[in-house]
């Protein structure tokens, strides 16, 4: 299995696994953004994970915009990051980018 296929599998897993857990929360609590934020920041551990995710997302966005002339357009991956999650957006970006690079090298 090549690295490009690994990026694709990780993007799929990054979409499915977090939403599996979020679906359980949403089944018990209709779409309630305030409730999601309250549940994810109920203690210092949760706040630490949220801070890590926000900082990691910001780093990813800055990286994408810095690579803009050579890399894929960043906006679709920002939408994926916001509505699905970083665990899907980052490997999806790497998957698309690796395909672009392999076409440029041939």
PDB file of C-alpha atoms in Angstrom:
ATOM      1  CA  UNK A   1       0.000   0.000   0.000  1.00  0.00           C
ATOM      2  CA  UNK A   2       1.448   3.355  -0.983  1.00  0.00           C
ATOM      3  CA  UNK A   3       1.374   6.533   1.078  1.00  0.00           C
ATOM      4  CA  UNK A   4      -1.344   8.090  -1.080  1.00  0.00           C
ATOM      5  CA  UNK A   5      -3.716   5.223  -0.240  1.00  0.00           C
ATOM      6  CA  UNK A   6      -2.841   5.555   3.446  1.00  0.00           C
ATOM      7  CA  UNK A   7      -3.799   9.264   3.345  1.00  0.00           C
ATOM      8  CA  UNK A   8      -7.148   8.322   1.800  1.00  0.00           C
ATOM      9  CA  UNK A   9      -7.855   5.630   4.412  1.00  0.00           C
ATOM     10  CA  UNK A  10      -6.921   8.039   7.210  1.00  0.00           C
ATOM     11  CA  UNK A  11      -9.217  10.728   5.756  1.00  0.00           C
ATOM     12  CA  UNK A  12     -12.106   8.259   5.705  1.00  0.00           C
ATOM     13  CA  UNK A  13     -11.346   7.087   9.250  1.00  0.00           C
ATOM     14  CA  UNK A  14     -10.984  10.733  10.298  1.00  0.00           C
ATOM     15  CA  UNK A  15     -14.521  11.376   9.099  1.00  0.00           C
ATOM     16  CA  UNK A  16     -16.164   8.210  10.419  1.00  0.00           C
ATOM     17  CA  UNK A  17     -14.612   7.658  13.854  1.00  0.00           C
ATOM     18  CA  UNK A  18     -15.190  11.096  15.446  1.00  0.00           C
ATOM     19  CA  UNK A  19     -18.709  11.321  14.016  1.00  0.00           C
ATOM     20  CA  UNK A  20     -19.537   7.884  15.399  1.00  0.00           C
ATOM     21  CA  UNK A  21     -19.061   9.290  18.896  1.00  0.00           C
ATOM     22  CA  UNK A  22     -20.658  12.632  18.111  1.00  0.00           C
ATOM     23  CA  UNK A  23     -23.711  10.841  16.706  1.00  0.00           C
ATOM     24  CA  UNK A  24     -24.333   9.273  20.115  1.00  0.00           C
ATOM     25  CA  UNK A  25     -24.286  12.704  21.725  1.00  0.00           C
ATOM     26  CA  UNK A  26     -26.540  14.164  19.031  1.00  0.00           C
ATOM     27  CA  UNK A  27     -29.003  11.276  19.377  1.00  0.00           C
ATOM     28  CA  UNK A  28     -29.466  12.161  23.041  1.00  0.00           C
ATOM     29  CA  UNK A  29     -29.217  15.938  22.561  1.00  0.00           C
ATOM     30  CA  UNK A  30     -30.627  17.508  19.396  1.00  0.00           C
ATOM     31  CA  UNK A  31     -28.197  19.772  17.580  1.00  0.00           C
ATOM     32  CA  UNK A  32     -27.166  22.060  20.400  1.00  0.00           C
ATOM     33  CA  UNK A  33     -23.912  23.888  19.718  1.00  0.00           C
ATOM     34  CA  UNK A  34     -23.849  25.346  23.227  1.00  0.00           C
ATOM     35  CA  UNK A  35     -24.322  21.848  24.671  1.00  0.00           C
ATOM     36  CA  UNK A  36     -21.500  20.447  22.540  1.00  0.00           C
ATOM     37  CA  UNK A  37     -19.153  23.234  23.648  1.00  0.00           C
ATOM     38  CA  UNK A  38     -20.185  22.842  27.280  1.00  0.00           C
ATOM     39  CA  UNK A  39     -19.647  19.063  27.175  1.00  0.00           C
ATOM     40  CA  UNK A  40     -16.247  19.379  25.508  1.00  0.00           C
ATOM     41  CA  UNK A  41     -14.964  21.944  28.013  1.00  0.00           C
ATOM     42  CA  UNK A  42     -16.376  20.508  31.224  1.00  0.00           C
ATOM     43  CA  UNK A  43     -12.900  20.061  32.772  1.00  0.00           C
ATOM     44  CA  UNK A  44      -9.245  20.898  32.169  1.00  0.00           C
ATOM     45  CA  UNK A  45      -8.654  17.717  30.153  1.00  0.00           C
ATOM     46  CA  UNK A  46     -11.442  18.595  27.723  1.00  0.00           C
ATOM     47  CA  UNK A  47     -10.292  22.207  27.513  1.00  0.00           C
ATOM     48  CA  UNK A  48      -6.759  20.974  26.791  1.00  0.00           C
ATOM     49  CA  UNK A  49      -8.002  18.795  23.928  1.00  0.00           C
ATOM     50  CA  UNK A  50     -10.090  21.661  22.527  1.00  0.00           C
ATOM     51  CA  UNK A  51      -7.125  24.060  22.737  1.00  0.00           C
ATOM     52  CA  UNK A  52      -4.874  21.510  21.028  1.00  0.00           C
ATOM     53  CA  UNK A  53      -7.424  20.988  18.249  1.00  0.00           C
ATOM     54  CA  UNK A  54      -7.905  24.726  17.688  1.00  0.00           C
ATOM     55  CA  UNK A  55      -4.167  25.412  17.568  1.00  0.00           C
ATOM     56  CA  UNK A  56      -3.572  22.417  15.268  1.00  0.00           C
ATOM     57  CA  UNK A  57      -6.349  23.613  12.950  1.00  0.00           C
ATOM     58  CA  UNK A  58      -4.859  27.110  12.838  1.00  0.00           C
ATOM     59  CA  UNK A  59      -1.423  25.680  12.002  1.00  0.00           C
ATOM     60  CA  UNK A  60      -2.996  23.585   9.224  1.00  0.00           C
ATOM     61  CA  UNK A  61      -4.771  26.636   7.765  1.00  0.00           C
ATOM     62  CA  UNK A  62      -1.611  28.761   7.847  1.00  0.00           C
ATOM     63  CA  UNK A  63       0.325  25.935   6.198  1.00  0.00           C
ATOM     64  CA  UNK A  64      -2.252  25.553   3.425  1.00  0.00           C
ATOM     65  CA  UNK A  65      -2.257  29.272   2.643  1.00  0.00           C
ATOM     66  CA  UNK A  66       1.546  29.369   2.679  1.00  0.00           C
ATOM     67  CA  UNK A  67       1.611  26.518   0.116  1.00  0.00           C
ATOM     68  CA  UNK A  68      -1.161  28.024  -1.988  1.00  0.00           C
ATOM     69  CA  UNK A  69       0.724  28.437  -5.292  1.00  0.00           C
ATOM     70  CA  UNK A  70       1.932  24.817  -5.164  1.00  0.00           C
ATOM     71  CA  UNK A  71      -0.815  23.087  -3.202  1.00  0.00           C
ATOM     72  CA  UNK A  72      -4.539  22.556  -3.576  1.00  0.00           C
ATOM     73  CA  UNK A  73      -6.985  25.383  -2.873  1.00  0.00           C
ATOM     74  CA  UNK A  74      -7.347  25.658   0.915  1.00  0.00           C
ATOM     75  CA  UNK A  75     -11.034  26.591   1.158  1.00  0.00           C
ATOM     76  CA  UNK A  76     -12.549  23.116   0.650  1.00  0.00           C
ATOM     77  CA  UNK A  77     -10.280  21.757   3.383  1.00  0.00           C
ATOM     78  CA  UNK A  78     -11.234  24.573   5.757  1.00  0.00           C
ATOM     79  CA  UNK A  79     -14.894  23.627   5.230  1.00  0.00           C
ATOM     80  CA  UNK A  80     -14.038  19.962   5.879  1.00  0.00           C
ATOM     81  CA  UNK A  81     -12.077  21.015   8.980  1.00  0.00           C
ATOM     82  CA  UNK A  82     -15.015  23.022  10.346  1.00  0.00           C
ATOM     83  CA  UNK A  83     -17.858  20.615   9.535  1.00  0.00           C
ATOM     84  CA  UNK A  84     -16.218  17.178   9.713  1.00  0.00           C
ATOM     85  CA  UNK A  85     -12.942  17.674  11.563  1.00  0.00           C
ATOM     86  CA  UNK A  86      -9.199  18.102  11.322  1.00  0.00           C
ATOM     87  CA  UNK A  87      -8.734  14.322  11.430  1.00  0.00           C
ATOM     88  CA  UNK A  88     -10.428  14.183   8.012  1.00  0.00           C
ATOM     89  CA  UNK A  89      -9.274  17.510   6.523  1.00  0.00           C
ATOM     90  CA  UNK A  90      -5.535  17.052   7.060  1.00  0.00           C
ATOM     91  CA  UNK A  91      -5.179  13.590   5.487  1.00  0.00           C
ATOM     92  CA  UNK A  92      -7.602  14.616   2.695  1.00  0.00           C
ATOM     93  CA  UNK A  93      -5.347  17.597   1.925  1.00  0.00           C
ATOM     94  CA  UNK A  94      -2.277  15.349   1.950  1.00  0.00           C
ATOM     95  CA  UNK A  95      -4.061  12.846  -0.313  1.00  0.00           C
ATOM     96  CA  UNK A  96      -5.000  15.525  -2.866  1.00  0.00           C
ATOM     97  CA  UNK A  97      -1.567  17.132  -2.625  1.00  0.00           C
ATOM     98  CA  UNK A  98       0.250  13.815  -3.141  1.00  0.00           C
ATOM     99  CA  UNK A  99      -1.800  13.190  -6.280  1.00  0.00           C
ATOM    100  CA  UNK A 100      -0.899  16.620  -7.630  1.00  0.00           C
ATOM    101  CA  UNK A 101       2.787  16.023  -6.927  1.00  0.00           C
ATOM    102  CA  UNK A 102       2.805  12.594  -8.555  1.00  0.00           C
ATOM    103  CA  UNK A 103       1.214  14.064 -11.715  1.00  0.00           C
ATOM    104  CA  UNK A 104       3.811  16.871 -11.765  1.00  0.00           C
ATOM    105  CA  UNK A 105       6.674  14.370 -11.487  1.00  0.00           C
ATOM    106  CA  UNK A 106       5.519  12.310 -14.469  1.00  0.00           C
TER     107      UNK A 106
END
